PDB file of C-alpha atoms and ligand atoms in Angstrom:
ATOM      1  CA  UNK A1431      43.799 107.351  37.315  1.00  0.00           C
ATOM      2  CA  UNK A1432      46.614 108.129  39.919  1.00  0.00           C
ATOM      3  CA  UNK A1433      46.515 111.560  41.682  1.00  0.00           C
ATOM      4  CA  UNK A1434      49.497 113.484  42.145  1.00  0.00           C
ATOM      5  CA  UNK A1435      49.044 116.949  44.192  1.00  0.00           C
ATOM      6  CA  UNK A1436      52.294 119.539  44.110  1.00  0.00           C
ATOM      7  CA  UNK A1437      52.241 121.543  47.385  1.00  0.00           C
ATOM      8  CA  UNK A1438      54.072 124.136  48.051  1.00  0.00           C
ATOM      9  CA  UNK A1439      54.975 127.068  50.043  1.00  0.00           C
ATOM     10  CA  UNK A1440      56.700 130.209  48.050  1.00  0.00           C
ATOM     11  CA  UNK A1441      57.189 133.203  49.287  1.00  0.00           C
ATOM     12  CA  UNK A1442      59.232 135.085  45.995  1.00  0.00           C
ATOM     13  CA  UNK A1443      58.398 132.857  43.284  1.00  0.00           C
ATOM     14  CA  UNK A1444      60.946 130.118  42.726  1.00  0.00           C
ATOM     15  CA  UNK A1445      59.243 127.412  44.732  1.00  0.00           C
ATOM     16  CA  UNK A1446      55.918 128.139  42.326  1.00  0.00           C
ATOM     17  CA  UNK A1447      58.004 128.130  38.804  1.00  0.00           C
ATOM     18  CA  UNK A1448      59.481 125.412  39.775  1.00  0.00           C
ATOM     19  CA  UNK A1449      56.636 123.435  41.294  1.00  0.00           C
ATOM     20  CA  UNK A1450      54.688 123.905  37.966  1.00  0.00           C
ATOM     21  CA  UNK A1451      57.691 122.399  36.358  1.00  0.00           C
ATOM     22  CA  UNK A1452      56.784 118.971  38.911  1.00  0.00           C
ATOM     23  CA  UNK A1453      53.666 119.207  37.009  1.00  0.00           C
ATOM     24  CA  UNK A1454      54.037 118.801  33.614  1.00  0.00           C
ATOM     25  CA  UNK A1455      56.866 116.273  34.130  1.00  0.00           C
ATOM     26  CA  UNK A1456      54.202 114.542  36.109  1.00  0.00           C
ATOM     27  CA  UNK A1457      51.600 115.456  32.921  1.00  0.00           C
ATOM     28  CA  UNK A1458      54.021 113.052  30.519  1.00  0.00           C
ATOM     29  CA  UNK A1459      52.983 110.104  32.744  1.00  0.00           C
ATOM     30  CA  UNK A1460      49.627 108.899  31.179  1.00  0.00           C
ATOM     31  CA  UNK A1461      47.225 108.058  33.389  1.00  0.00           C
ATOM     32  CA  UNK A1462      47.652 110.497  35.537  1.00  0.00           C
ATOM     33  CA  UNK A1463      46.164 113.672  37.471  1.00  0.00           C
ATOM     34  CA  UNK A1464      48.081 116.172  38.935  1.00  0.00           C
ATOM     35  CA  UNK A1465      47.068 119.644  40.742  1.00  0.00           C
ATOM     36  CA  UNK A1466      49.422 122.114  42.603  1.00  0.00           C
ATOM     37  CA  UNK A1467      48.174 123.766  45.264  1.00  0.00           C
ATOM     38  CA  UNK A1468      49.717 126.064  47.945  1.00  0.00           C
ATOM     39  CA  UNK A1469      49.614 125.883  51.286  1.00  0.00           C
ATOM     40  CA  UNK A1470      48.387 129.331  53.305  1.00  0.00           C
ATOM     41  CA  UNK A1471      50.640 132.270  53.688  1.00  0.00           C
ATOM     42  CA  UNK A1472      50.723 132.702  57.847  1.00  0.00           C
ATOM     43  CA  UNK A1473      52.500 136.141  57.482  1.00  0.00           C
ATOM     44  CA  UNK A1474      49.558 139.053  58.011  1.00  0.00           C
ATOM     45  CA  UNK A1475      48.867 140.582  54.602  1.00  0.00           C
ATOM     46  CA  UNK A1476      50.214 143.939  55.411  1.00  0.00           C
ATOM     47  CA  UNK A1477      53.295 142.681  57.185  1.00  0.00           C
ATOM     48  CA  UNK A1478      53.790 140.506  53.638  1.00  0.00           C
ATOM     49  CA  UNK A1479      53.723 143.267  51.467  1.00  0.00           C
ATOM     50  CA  UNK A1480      56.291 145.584  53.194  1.00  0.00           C
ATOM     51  CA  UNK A1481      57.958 142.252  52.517  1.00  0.00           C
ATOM     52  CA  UNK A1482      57.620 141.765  49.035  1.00  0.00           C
ATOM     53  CA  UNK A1483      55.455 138.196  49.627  1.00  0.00           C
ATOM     54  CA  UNK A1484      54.051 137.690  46.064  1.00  0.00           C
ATOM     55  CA  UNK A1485      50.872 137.540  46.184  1.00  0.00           C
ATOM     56  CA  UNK A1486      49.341 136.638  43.455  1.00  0.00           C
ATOM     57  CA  UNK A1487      50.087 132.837  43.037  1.00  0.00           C
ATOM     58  CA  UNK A1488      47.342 130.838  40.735  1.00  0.00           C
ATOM     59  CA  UNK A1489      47.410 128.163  43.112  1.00  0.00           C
ATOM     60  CA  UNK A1490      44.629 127.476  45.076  1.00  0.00           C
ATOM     61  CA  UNK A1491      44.960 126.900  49.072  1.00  0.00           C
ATOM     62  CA  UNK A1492      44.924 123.313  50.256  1.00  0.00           C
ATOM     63  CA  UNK A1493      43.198 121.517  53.100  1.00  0.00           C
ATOM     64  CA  UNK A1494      44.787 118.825  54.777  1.00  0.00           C
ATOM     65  CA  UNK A1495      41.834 116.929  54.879  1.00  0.00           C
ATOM     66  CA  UNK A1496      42.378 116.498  51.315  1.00  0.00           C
ATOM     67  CA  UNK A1497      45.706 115.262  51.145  1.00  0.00           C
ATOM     68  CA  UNK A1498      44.386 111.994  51.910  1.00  0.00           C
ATOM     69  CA  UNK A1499      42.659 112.081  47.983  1.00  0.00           C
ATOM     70  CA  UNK A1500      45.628 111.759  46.669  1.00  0.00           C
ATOM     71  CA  UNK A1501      48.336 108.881  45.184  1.00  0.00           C
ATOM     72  CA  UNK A1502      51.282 111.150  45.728  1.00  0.00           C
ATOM     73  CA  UNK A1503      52.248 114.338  47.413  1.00  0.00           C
ATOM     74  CA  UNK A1504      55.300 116.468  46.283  1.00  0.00           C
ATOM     75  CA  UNK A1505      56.513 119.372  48.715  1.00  0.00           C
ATOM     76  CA  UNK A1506      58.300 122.391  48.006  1.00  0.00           C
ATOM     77  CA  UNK A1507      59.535 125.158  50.028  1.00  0.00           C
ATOM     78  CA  UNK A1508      62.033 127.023  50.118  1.00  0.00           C
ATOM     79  CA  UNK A1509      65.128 126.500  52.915  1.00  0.00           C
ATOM     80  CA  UNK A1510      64.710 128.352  55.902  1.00  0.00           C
ATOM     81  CA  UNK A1511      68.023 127.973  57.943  1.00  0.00           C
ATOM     82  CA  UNK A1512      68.395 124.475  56.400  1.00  0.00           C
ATOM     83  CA  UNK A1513      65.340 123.812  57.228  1.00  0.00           C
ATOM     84  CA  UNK A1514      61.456 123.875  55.596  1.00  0.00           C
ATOM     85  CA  UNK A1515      59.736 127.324  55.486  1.00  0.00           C
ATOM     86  CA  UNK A1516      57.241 127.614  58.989  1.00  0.00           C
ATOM     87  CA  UNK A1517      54.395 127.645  56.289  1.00  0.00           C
ATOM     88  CA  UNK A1518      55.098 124.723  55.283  1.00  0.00           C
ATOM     89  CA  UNK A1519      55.467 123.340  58.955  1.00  0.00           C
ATOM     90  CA  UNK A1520      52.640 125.115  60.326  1.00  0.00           C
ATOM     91  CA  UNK A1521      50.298 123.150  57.468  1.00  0.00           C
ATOM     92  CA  UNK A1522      51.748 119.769  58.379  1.00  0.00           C
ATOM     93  CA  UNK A1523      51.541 120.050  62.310  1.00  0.00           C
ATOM     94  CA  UNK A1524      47.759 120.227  61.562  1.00  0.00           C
ATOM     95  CA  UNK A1525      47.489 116.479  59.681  1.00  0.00           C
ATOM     96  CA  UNK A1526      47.755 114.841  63.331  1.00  0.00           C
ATOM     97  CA  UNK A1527      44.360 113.887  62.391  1.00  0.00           C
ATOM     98  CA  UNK A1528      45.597 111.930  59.090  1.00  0.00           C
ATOM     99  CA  UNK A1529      48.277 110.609  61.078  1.00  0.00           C
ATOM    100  CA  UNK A1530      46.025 109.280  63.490  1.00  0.00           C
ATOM    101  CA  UNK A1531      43.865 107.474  60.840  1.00  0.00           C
ATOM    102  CA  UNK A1532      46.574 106.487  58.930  1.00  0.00           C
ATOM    103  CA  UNK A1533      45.216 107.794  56.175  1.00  0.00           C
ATOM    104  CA  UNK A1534      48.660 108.519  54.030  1.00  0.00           C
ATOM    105  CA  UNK A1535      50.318 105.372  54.921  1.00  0.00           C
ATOM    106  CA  UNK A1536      51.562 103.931  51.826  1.00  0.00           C
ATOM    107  CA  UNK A1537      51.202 107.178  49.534  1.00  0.00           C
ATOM    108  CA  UNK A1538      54.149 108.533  47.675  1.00  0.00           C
ATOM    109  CA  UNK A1539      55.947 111.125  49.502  1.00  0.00           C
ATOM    110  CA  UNK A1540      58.759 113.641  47.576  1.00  0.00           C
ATOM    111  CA  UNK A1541      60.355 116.844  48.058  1.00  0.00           C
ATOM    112  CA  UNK A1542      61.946 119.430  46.500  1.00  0.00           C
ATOM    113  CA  UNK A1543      63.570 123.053  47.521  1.00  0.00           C
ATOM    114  CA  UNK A1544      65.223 126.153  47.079  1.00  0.00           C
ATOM    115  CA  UNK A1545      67.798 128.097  48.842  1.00  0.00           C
ATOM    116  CA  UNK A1546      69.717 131.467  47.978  1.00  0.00           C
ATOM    117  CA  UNK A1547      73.186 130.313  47.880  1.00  0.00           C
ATOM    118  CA  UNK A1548      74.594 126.859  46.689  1.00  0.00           C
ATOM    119  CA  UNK A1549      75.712 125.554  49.951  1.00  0.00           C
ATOM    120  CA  UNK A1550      72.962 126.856  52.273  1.00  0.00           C
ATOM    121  CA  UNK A1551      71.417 123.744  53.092  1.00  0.00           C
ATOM    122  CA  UNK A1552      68.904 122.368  50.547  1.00  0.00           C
ATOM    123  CA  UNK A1553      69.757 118.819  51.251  1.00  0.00           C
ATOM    124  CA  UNK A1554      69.112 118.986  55.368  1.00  0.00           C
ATOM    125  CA  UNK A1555      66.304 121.109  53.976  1.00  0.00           C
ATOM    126  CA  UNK A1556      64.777 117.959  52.104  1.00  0.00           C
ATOM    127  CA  UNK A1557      66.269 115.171  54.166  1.00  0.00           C
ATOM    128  CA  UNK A1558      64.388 116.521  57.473  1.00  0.00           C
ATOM    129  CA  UNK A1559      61.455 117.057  55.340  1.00  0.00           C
ATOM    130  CA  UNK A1560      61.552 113.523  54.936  1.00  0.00           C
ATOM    131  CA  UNK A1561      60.888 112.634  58.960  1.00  0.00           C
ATOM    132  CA  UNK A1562      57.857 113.895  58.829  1.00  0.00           C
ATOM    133  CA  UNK A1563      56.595 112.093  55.672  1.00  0.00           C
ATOM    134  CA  UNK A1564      58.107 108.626  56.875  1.00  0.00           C
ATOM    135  CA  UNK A1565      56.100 109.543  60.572  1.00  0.00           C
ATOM    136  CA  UNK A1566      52.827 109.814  58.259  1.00  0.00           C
ATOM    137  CA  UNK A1567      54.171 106.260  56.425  1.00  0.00           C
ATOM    138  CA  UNK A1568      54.936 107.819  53.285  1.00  0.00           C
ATOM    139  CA  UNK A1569      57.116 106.486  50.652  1.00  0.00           C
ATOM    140  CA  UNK A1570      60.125 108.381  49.867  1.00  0.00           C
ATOM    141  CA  UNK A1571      61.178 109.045  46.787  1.00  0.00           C
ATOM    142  CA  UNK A1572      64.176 111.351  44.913  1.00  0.00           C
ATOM    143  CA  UNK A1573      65.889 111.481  41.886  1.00  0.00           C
ATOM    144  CA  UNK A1574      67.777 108.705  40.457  1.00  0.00           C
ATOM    145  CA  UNK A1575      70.926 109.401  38.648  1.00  0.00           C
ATOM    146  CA  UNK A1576      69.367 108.618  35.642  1.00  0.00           C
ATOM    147  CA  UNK A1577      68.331 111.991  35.230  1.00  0.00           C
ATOM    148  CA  UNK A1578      71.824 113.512  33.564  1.00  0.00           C
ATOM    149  CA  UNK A1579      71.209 116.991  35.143  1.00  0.00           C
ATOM    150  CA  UNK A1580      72.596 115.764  38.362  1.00  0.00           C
ATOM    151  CA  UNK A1581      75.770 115.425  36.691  1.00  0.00           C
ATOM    152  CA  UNK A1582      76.360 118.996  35.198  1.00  0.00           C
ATOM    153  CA  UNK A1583      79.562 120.417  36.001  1.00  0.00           C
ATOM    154  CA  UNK A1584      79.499 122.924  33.015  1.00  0.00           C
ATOM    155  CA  UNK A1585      77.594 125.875  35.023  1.00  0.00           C
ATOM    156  CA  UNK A1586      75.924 126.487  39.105  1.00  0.00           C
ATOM    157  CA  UNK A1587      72.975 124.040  39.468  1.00  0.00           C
ATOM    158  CA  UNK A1588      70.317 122.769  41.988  1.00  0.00           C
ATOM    159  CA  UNK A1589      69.424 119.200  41.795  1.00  0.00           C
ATOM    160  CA  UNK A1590      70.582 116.252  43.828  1.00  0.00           C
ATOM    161  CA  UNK A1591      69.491 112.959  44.365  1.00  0.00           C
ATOM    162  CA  UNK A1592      67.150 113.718  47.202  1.00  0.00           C
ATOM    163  CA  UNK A1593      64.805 116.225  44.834  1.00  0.00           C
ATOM    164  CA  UNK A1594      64.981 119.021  42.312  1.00  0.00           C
ATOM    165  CA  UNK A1595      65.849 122.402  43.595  1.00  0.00           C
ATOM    166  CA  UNK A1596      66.705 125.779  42.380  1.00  0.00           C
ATOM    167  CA  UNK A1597      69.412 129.336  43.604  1.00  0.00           C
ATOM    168  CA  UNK A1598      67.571 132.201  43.875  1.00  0.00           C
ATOM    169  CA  UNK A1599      70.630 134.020  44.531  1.00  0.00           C
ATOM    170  CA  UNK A1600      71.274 136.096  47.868  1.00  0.00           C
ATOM    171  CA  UNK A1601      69.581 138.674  46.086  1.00  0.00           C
ATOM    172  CA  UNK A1602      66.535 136.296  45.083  1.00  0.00           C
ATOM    173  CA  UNK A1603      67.047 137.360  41.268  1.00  0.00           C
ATOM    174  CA  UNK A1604      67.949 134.496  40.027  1.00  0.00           C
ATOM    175  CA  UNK A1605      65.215 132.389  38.494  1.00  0.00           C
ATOM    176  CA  UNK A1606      65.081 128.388  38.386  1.00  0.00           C
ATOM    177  CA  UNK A1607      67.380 127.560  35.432  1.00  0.00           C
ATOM    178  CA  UNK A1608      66.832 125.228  32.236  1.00  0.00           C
ATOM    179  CA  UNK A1609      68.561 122.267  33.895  1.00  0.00           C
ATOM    180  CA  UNK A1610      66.410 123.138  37.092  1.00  0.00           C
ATOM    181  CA  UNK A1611      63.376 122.414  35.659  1.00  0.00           C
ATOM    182  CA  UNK A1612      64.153 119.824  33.692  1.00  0.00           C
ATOM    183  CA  UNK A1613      65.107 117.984  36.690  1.00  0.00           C
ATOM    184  CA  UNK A1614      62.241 119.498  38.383  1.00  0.00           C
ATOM    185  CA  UNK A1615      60.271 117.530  35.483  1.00  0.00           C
ATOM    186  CA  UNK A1616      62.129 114.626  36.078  1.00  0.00           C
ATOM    187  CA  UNK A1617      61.294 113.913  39.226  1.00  0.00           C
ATOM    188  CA  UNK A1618      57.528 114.785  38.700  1.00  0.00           C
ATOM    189  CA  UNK A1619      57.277 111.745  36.059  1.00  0.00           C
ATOM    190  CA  UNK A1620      59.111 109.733  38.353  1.00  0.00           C
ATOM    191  CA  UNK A1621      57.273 110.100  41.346  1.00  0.00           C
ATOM    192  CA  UNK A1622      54.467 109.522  38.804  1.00  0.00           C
ATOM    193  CA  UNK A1623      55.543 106.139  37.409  1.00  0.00           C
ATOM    194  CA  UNK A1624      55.791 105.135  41.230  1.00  0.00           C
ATOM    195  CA  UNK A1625      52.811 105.817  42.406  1.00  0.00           C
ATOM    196  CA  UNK A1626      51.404 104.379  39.288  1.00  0.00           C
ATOM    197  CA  UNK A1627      53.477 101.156  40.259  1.00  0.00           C
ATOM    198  CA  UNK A1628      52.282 101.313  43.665  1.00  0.00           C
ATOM    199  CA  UNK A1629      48.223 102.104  42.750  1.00  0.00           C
ATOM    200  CA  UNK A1630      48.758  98.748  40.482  1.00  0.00           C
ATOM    201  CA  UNK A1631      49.451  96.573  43.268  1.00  0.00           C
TER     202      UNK A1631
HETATM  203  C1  FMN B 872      64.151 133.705  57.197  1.00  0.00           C
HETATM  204  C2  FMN B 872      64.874 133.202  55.989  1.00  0.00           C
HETATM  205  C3  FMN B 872      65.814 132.196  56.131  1.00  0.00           C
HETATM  206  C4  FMN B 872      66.513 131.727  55.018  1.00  0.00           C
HETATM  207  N1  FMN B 872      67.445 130.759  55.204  1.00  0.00           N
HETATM  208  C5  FMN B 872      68.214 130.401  54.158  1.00  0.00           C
HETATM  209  C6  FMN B 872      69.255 129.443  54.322  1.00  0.00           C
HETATM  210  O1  FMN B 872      69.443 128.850  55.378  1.00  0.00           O
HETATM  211  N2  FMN B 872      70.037 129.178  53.251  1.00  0.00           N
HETATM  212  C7  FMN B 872      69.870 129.796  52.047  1.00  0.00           C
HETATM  213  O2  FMN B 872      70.628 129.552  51.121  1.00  0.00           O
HETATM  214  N3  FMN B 872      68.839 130.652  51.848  1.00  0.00           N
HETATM  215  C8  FMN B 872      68.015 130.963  52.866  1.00  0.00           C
HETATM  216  N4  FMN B 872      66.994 131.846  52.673  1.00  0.00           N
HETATM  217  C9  FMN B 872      66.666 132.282  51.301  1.00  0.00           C
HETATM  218  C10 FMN B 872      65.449 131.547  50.772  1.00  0.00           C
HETATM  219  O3  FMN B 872      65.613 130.148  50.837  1.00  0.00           O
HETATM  220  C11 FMN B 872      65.116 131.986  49.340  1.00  0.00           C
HETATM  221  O4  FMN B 872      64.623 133.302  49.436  1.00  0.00           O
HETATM  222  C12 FMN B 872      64.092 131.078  48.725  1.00  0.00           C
HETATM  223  O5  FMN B 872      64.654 129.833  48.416  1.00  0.00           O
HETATM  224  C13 FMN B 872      63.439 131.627  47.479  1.00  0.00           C
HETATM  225  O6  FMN B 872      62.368 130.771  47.157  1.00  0.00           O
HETATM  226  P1  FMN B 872      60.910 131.391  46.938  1.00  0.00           P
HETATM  227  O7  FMN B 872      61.038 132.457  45.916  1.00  0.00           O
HETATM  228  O8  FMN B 872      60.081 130.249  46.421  1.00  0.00           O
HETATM  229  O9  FMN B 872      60.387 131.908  48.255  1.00  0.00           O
HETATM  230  C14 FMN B 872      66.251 132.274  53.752  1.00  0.00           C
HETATM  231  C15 FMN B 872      65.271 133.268  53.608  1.00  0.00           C
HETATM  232  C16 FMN B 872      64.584 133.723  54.717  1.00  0.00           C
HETATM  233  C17 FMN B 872      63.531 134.777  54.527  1.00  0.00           C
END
């Protein structure tokens, strides 16, 4: 069985719709196990909800001593200044210890995002994401232009060939569309049929 965890950071909800869209295109790969998890909220609780943080996500909190369980990891978060959410950061500047062992050398490493506006900076957001994975010895992997959705010129979409991603619209009322997710699924399976690959070997 090859285990796939989807972790993610969201603080308004389109990093989490979209995240459980990694999942089932990761379910449509048999033989594999997938869980999404979340890592902590570092904003104090009553600070969040003057905020509007939702708060009630289904997700269960992750350790990083876990991530080490696992075939493949797939991050989301949501662009901060073209760059990943401090959640997310804060999570990963405590796996020194599984960068000291080695321990996710080799593992399958992908990432996907969200940003407000169309231009403001989901691929640096990813692409920089992707230093840190290649530090821990990770395995990169995208979306191949296989997956048509990258090629839709017919309405405003996320998606690129460095991972899924959604608009949430300066206003953060726009949810992840159709082709969003179904991208989103795409590159679940395919990080799936990699790691798969991989696990074989
Ligand atoms: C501090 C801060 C910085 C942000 N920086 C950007 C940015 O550089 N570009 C952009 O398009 N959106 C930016 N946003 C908007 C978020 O990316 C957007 O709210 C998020 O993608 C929604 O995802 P979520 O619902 O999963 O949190 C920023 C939001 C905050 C709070």
């Amino acid at each position: 069985m090859t285990k796939i965890l989807v972790l993610y950071y969201s603080m308004y909800g389109h990093i989490e719709r979209m995240a459980d869209a990694i999942a089932e295109g990761v379910r449509m790969e048999e033989s594999t196990e997938v869980l999404v998890k979340r890592v902590p909220e570092i904003i104090p609780e009553d600070r969040a909800r003057i905020m509007g943080v939702k708060l009630d996500q289904k997700a269960g909190i992750a350790t990083t001593e876990e991530l080490a369980n696992y075939d493949a990891i797939i991050f989301g978060t949501p662009t901060r200044f073209g760059n990943m959410a401090a959640q997310m950061r804060n999570f990963l500047d405590q796996t020194g210890k599984l960068w000291m062992d080695g321990s996710l050398i080799g593992k399958v490493g992908s990432v996907f995002t969200s940003s407000a506006t169309q231009h403001g900076g989901q691929e640096t957001t990813v692409t920089s994401f992707h230093s840190t994975l290649l530090h821990h010895g990770m395995v990169i992997v995208g979306v191949p232009y296989s997956c048509t959705g990258l090629t839709v010129m017919t309405e405003i979409t996320g998606g690129s060939p460095y991972g899924s991603s959604t608009l949430s619209g300066a206003d953060g009322k726009r949810m992840p569309s159709e082709n969003e997710l179904e991208i989103a699924r795409f590159q679940g399976r395919h990080v799936a049929q990699i790691a798969k690959r991989l696990k074989a070997k």
